[in-house]
Amino acid sequence: MEKIRVLVWNENIHEKSSAEIGKIYPNGIHGAIAEGLLAYPDFEVTTATLDMPSCGLDDETLNQTDVLIWWSHVAHAKVPDEVAERVRQRVLDGMGFIVLHSSHLCKPFVKLMGTCCRSKWRENDERERVWVIEPAHPIARNLPEYIELDQEETYGERFEIPTPDELVFISWFAGGEVFRSGACWRRGLGKIFYFRPGHEAYPTYYRSDIRQILANAVDWAKPSQGPKPTLGQVKTPYESIRVVDHSDEFHP
Ligand code: ZN
């Protein structure tokens, strides 16, 4: 079986500008996420960061990517529009796109959603309980009924997203807020999953349950093996090119 090619992309700024966060993620958030995925033999995992030429997201790289995982926060605007458009187009063409935490405001996600994607937030070390509300969904595979993060950043509704095609997780926070924390959409031929936990000040991406969710999400978001659609003017009428074979008709 061919491996699923995963690219973990991170702006990689907090880890370098803050000694505290650099201590939590010495290899970057992308490094911690990649480490978790490498435990799964079905995945081939590479990483890219904002400081690379073309943000590490040139055509060649994206064409060899089955699923792109994205983490950004303070540098959404530093991703050039043409790079964001390239990512959007690849998703429409079938690449999976997993959007983490504060990346709900990254350019390609906002473009794909068509809404503002803002929410409310508070950094107050509050407890988060992530409830699995669709236990039969592939992204919920091997999870308990809920997972609990002792300290995370709080997000709250309203989250300005289009109604998800499938909602897998809802988070409750000790401060009283709730949030649609695991949401799926299809755009074109591509699948998109937004997952909320993962504030840079907490070691969230080392947790085995979070790593399980990301692995499940990669497997769910991988490109389908469906037919490539024919688009535009079709000069030959369908009926005339169809080979009609009645030889396997059922005769009692
Ligand atoms: Zn955050």
Coordinates of C-alpha atoms and ligand atoms in Angstrom, one line a residue:
M1 CA 0.0 0.0 0.0
E2 CA 1.2 3.5 -0.8
K3 CA 2.0 5.7 2.1
I4 CA -0.1 8.8 2.9
R5 CA 2.2 11.8 2.4
V6 CA 1.7 14.2 5.2
L7 CA 3.2 17.7 5.3
V8 CA 3.2 19.4 8.7
W9 CA 3.4 23.2 8.3
N10 CA 4.0 25.6 11.1
E11 CA 4.8 29.4 11.3
N12 CA 7.4 28.4 14.0
I13 CA 7.6 31.8 15.6
H14 CA 6.5 31.4 19.3
E15 CA 9.0 28.6 19.7
K16 CA 11.9 30.9 18.7
S17 CA 10.7 34.2 20.2
S18 CA 9.8 32.9 23.6
A19 CA 12.2 30.8 25.8
E20 CA 9.3 29.4 27.7
I21 CA 7.6 28.1 24.6
G22 CA 10.9 27.0 23.1
K23 CA 11.3 24.8 26.1
I24 CA 7.9 23.1 25.6
Y25 CA 8.5 22.6 21.9
P26 CA 12.3 22.5 21.3
N27 CA 11.7 21.0 17.9
G28 CA 8.8 23.3 17.1
I29 CA 5.1 22.5 17.2
H30 CA 5.6 20.9 13.8
G31 CA 8.3 18.7 15.2
A32 CA 6.0 17.4 18.0
I33 CA 3.1 16.8 15.6
A34 CA 5.4 15.0 13.1
E35 CA 6.9 12.8 15.8
G36 CA 3.4 11.7 16.8
L37 CA 2.5 10.8 13.2
L38 CA 5.8 9.0 12.6
A39 CA 4.6 6.2 15.0
Y40 CA 2.1 5.2 12.2
P41 CA 3.8 3.2 9.5
D42 CA 1.2 4.2 6.9
F43 CA 2.4 7.8 6.9
E44 CA 5.3 9.5 5.3
V45 CA 5.8 12.7 7.2
T46 CA 7.7 15.9 6.3
T47 CA 7.6 19.4 7.8
A48 CA 7.8 23.0 6.4
T49 CA 7.9 26.4 8.0
L50 CA 7.1 30.0 7.1
D51 CA 10.8 31.0 6.8
M52 CA 11.4 28.6 3.9
P53 CA 11.4 29.9 0.2
S54 CA 7.7 30.1 -0.9
C55 CA 6.9 29.3 2.8
G56 CA 7.8 25.7 2.0
L57 CA 4.6 25.5 0.0
D58 CA 5.7 25.6 -3.6
D59 CA 3.8 23.7 -6.4
E60 CA 6.1 20.8 -6.4
T61 CA 5.8 20.2 -2.7
L62 CA 2.0 20.6 -2.6
N63 CA 1.6 18.3 -5.6
Q64 CA 3.4 15.6 -3.5
T65 CA 1.3 16.2 -0.4
D66 CA -1.8 14.1 0.3
V67 CA -2.7 15.8 3.6
L68 CA -1.5 19.2 4.8
I69 CA -1.5 20.0 8.6
W70 CA -1.4 23.7 9.4
W71 CA -0.5 25.6 12.6
S72 CA -0.3 29.4 12.7
H73 CA -1.1 32.3 15.0
V74 CA 0.8 35.5 14.8
A75 CA 1.9 35.4 11.2
H76 CA -1.3 34.6 9.2
A77 CA -0.7 37.8 7.2
K78 CA 2.9 36.9 6.4
V79 CA 1.7 34.1 4.1
P80 CA 1.4 35.7 0.7
D81 CA -2.0 35.6 -1.0
E82 CA -0.6 33.5 -3.9
V83 CA 0.6 30.8 -1.5
A84 CA -2.8 30.7 0.3
E85 CA -4.5 30.5 -3.1
R86 CA -2.2 27.6 -4.1
V87 CA -3.2 25.7 -0.9
R88 CA -6.9 26.4 -1.5
Q89 CA -6.6 25.2 -5.1
R90 CA -4.9 22.0 -4.0
V91 CA -7.6 21.3 -1.4
L92 CA -10.3 21.8 -4.1
D93 CA -8.3 19.3 -6.2
G94 CA -8.4 16.7 -3.4
M95 CA -5.6 17.4 -0.9
G96 CA -6.7 16.9 2.8
F97 CA -6.3 20.0 5.0
I98 CA -6.1 19.8 8.8
V99 CA -6.3 23.2 10.5
L100 CA -5.2 23.4 14.1
H101 CA -6.1 25.7 16.9
S102 CA -5.5 29.4 16.1
S103 CA -5.1 28.5 12.4
H104 CA -8.8 29.1 12.1
L105 CA -7.8 32.5 11.0
C106 CA -5.1 31.4 8.5
K107 CA -5.7 32.6 4.9
P108 CA -6.4 29.3 3.1
F109 CA -8.9 28.2 5.7
V110 CA -10.8 31.5 5.7
K111 CA -10.8 31.5 1.9
L112 CA -12.2 27.9 1.9
M113 CA -14.9 28.6 4.5
G114 CA -16.0 32.0 3.0
T115 CA -16.8 33.3 6.5
C116 CA -14.7 35.4 8.9
C117 CA -13.9 32.4 11.2
R118 CA -13.4 34.6 14.3
S119 CA -14.3 33.3 17.8
K120 CA -13.9 34.4 21.4
W121 CA -10.9 33.4 23.5
R122 CA -9.2 33.7 26.9
E123 CA -5.8 32.6 28.2
N124 CA -6.6 31.5 31.8
D125 CA -5.3 27.9 32.2
E126 CA -8.8 26.5 32.3
R127 CA -9.8 22.9 31.9
E128 CA -11.1 21.7 28.6
R129 CA -13.3 18.6 28.1
V130 CA -13.5 17.5 24.5
W131 CA -16.6 15.5 24.0
V132 CA -16.8 12.9 21.2
I133 CA -20.3 13.5 19.8
E134 CA -20.1 11.2 16.8
P135 CA -18.5 8.0 18.1
A136 CA -18.9 6.2 14.8
H137 CA -17.0 8.9 12.9
P138 CA -13.5 7.7 11.6
I139 CA -11.8 10.6 13.4
A140 CA -13.2 9.3 16.8
R141 CA -11.6 5.9 16.3
N142 CA -10.0 4.4 19.5
L143 CA -11.0 7.4 21.7
P144 CA -12.8 7.4 25.0
E145 CA -16.2 9.2 25.4
Y146 CA -14.3 12.5 26.2
I147 CA -10.8 13.6 26.7
E148 CA -9.8 16.2 29.3
L149 CA -7.0 18.7 29.0
D150 CA -6.2 20.1 32.5
Q151 CA -5.0 23.4 31.1
E152 CA -5.7 24.9 27.7
E153 CA -6.6 28.2 26.2
T154 CA -10.4 28.8 26.3
Y155 CA -12.3 29.4 23.0
G156 CA -16.0 30.1 22.9
E157 CA -18.9 30.3 20.6
R158 CA -19.8 31.9 18.4
F159 CA -17.3 30.5 16.1
E160 CA -17.9 32.1 12.7
I161 CA -17.8 29.0 10.5
P162 CA -20.3 27.7 8.0
T163 CA -22.3 24.9 9.6
P164 CA -19.9 21.9 9.4
D165 CA -20.8 18.9 7.2
E166 CA -20.0 16.7 10.2
L167 CA -19.3 17.8 13.8
V168 CA -17.2 15.2 15.7
F169 CA -16.2 17.1 18.9
I170 CA -17.6 19.8 21.1
S171 CA -15.5 21.3 23.9
W172 CA -16.7 22.5 27.3
F173 CA -14.4 24.8 29.3
A174 CA -14.3 25.4 33.1
G175 CA -15.1 29.0 32.5
G176 CA -18.5 28.0 31.0
E177 CA -17.9 28.4 27.3
V178 CA -18.6 25.8 24.7
F179 CA -17.0 25.4 21.3
R180 CA -17.3 23.3 18.1
S181 CA -13.8 21.9 18.4
G182 CA -13.7 19.2 15.8
A183 CA -15.5 20.0 12.5
C184 CA -15.4 18.6 9.0
W185 CA -16.2 20.0 5.6
R186 CA -15.8 19.0 2.0
R187 CA -14.7 21.6 -0.5
G188 CA -14.4 20.5 -4.1
L189 CA -12.6 17.1 -4.0
G190 CA -10.9 17.9 -0.7
K191 CA -11.7 17.2 2.9
I192 CA -11.0 19.7 5.7
F193 CA -10.9 19.1 9.4
Y194 CA -10.6 21.9 12.0
F195 CA -9.3 20.8 15.5
R196 CA -9.2 23.3 18.3
P197 CA -6.7 22.2 21.1
G198 CA -3.1 23.1 20.8
H199 CA -2.2 26.5 22.3
E200 CA 1.5 27.0 22.1
A201 CA 1.9 27.4 25.9
Y202 CA 0.8 23.8 26.7
P203 CA 2.3 20.5 25.7
T204 CA -0.9 19.4 24.0
Y205 CA 0.7 17.8 20.9
Y206 CA 2.6 15.3 23.0
R207 CA -0.5 13.6 24.4
S208 CA -1.3 10.2 23.0
D209 CA -5.1 10.9 22.7
I210 CA -4.4 14.1 20.7
R211 CA -1.9 12.3 18.5
Q212 CA -4.5 9.6 17.9
I213 CA -7.0 12.2 16.8
L214 CA -4.5 13.7 14.4
A215 CA -3.6 10.3 12.9
N216 CA -7.3 9.5 12.5
A217 CA -7.8 12.9 10.8
V218 CA -5.0 12.3 8.4
D219 CA -6.5 8.9 7.4
W220 CA -10.0 10.5 7.0
A221 CA -8.7 13.5 5.0
K222 CA -6.5 11.6 2.6
P223 CA -7.5 12.0 -1.1
S224 CA -10.1 9.6 -2.3
Q225 CA -9.4 7.2 -5.2
G226 CA -12.5 8.5 -7.1
P227 CA -12.6 9.3 -10.8
K228 CA -11.3 12.6 -12.1
P229 CA -14.3 14.5 -13.3
T230 CA -14.6 15.7 -16.9
L231 CA -15.3 19.4 -17.0
G232 CA -16.1 22.0 -19.7
Q233 CA -17.5 21.5 -23.2
V234 CA -17.8 17.9 -24.1
K235 CA -18.1 17.5 -27.9
T236 CA -18.9 13.8 -28.2
P237 CA -22.4 12.9 -27.0
Y238 CA -22.2 10.5 -24.0
E239 CA -24.6 7.9 -25.6
S240 CA -22.5 7.6 -28.8
I241 CA -19.3 6.7 -26.9
R242 CA -21.0 4.3 -24.5
V243 CA -20.4 0.6 -25.2
V244 CA -23.6 -1.1 -24.6
D245 CA -23.0 -4.7 -23.6
H246 CA -26.1 -6.8 -22.9
S247 CA -24.2 -10.1 -22.6
D248 CA -24.4 -10.2 -18.8
E249 CA -28.1 -9.5 -18.6
F250 CA -30.0 -11.8 -16.3
H251 CA -32.1 -14.5 -18.1
P252 CA -34.1 -16.7 -15.9
Ligands
ZN1 ZN -3.7 29.9 21.2

